[in-house]
Amino acid sequence: MTREDSDRQLQEMLDREAIRDLVNRYFVAVWRQDVDAVAALFAEDGAFRFAGIAVDENGKSRPTGHDEVQTFKGRAVLHRMYTLALAEMRPLPFGHNHVVDLTGPDRATGHLVMEMRAAADYALAGIVTYEDEYAKIGGKWLFARRFGRVQQPK
């Protein structure tokens, strides 16, 4: 193995760990209802799309079909959406099975599953599968695009 190979492998390991840390910080910020921290984890033009649940202009959520997708784009828009939605839903997220694929020196994709539990009694509120796109901007990994599909218990 050459020095270049070992340097490349080390950088890949550091990038994967930084991306896993990004996702963990997202869950902790949601748990703490720290909207500023959540929004800061997205690129300035980052987007969050989700299906299976809709959030109205007052932060109220309602179940939807799996084909109905809502999109929120831009850090300011995301900040407002999270402010309303977290105050209404108060979810406690538990992430599992995070797989990261590096697609370039500053791009990656990820897949994971999240248990969403209610703050009051930890009852299962839903399962969310995430399909993420990450971007390394200014040396820091951020969410470029996040798609979550919510499945609520029957």
PDB file of C-alpha atoms in Angstrom, residues 13 21 23 26 35 45 52 63 68 74-75 80 88 90 99 115 118 125 137 142 152:
ATOM      1  CA  MET A  13     -12.747   7.059   7.267  1.00  0.00           C
ATOM      2  CA  ASP A  21     -21.659  12.642  13.485  1.00  0.00           C
ATOM      3  CA  VAL A  23     -26.734  12.645  11.514  1.00  0.00           C
ATOM      4  CA  TYR A  26     -29.389  16.154  13.912  1.00  0.00           C
ATOM      5  CA  VAL A  35     -34.050  24.596  15.951  1.00  0.00           C
ATOM      6  CA  ASP A  45     -29.705  25.919  -0.054  1.00  0.00           C
ATOM      7  CA  GLY A  52     -46.329  10.054   4.785  1.00  0.00           C
ATOM      8  CA  PRO A  63     -50.842  11.567   8.031  1.00  0.00           C
ATOM      9  CA  GLU A  68     -47.803  13.109  -1.202  1.00  0.00           C
ATOM     10  CA  GLY A  74     -33.332  26.904   2.130  1.00  0.00           C
ATOM     11  CA  ARG A  75     -32.035  27.249   5.664  1.00  0.00           C
ATOM     12  CA  ARG A  80     -39.393  28.058  10.281  1.00  0.00           C
ATOM     13  CA  GLU A  88     -46.231  20.546  17.735  1.00  0.00           C
ATOM     14  CA  ARG A  90     -42.084  16.882  20.077  1.00  0.00           C
ATOM     15  CA  VAL A  99     -24.956   3.409   5.646  1.00  0.00           C
ATOM     16  CA  GLU A 115     -37.757   5.263  15.200  1.00  0.00           C
ATOM     17  CA  ALA A 118     -43.518  10.445  21.502  1.00  0.00           C
ATOM     18  CA  ALA A 125     -45.114   7.474  16.684  1.00  0.00           C
ATOM     19  CA  ILE A 137     -18.744  22.797   2.277  1.00  0.00           C
ATOM     20  CA  LEU A 142     -23.827  19.222   5.814  1.00  0.00           C
ATOM     21  CA  GLN A 152     -47.083   5.567  11.233  1.00  0.00           C
TER      22      GLN A 152
END
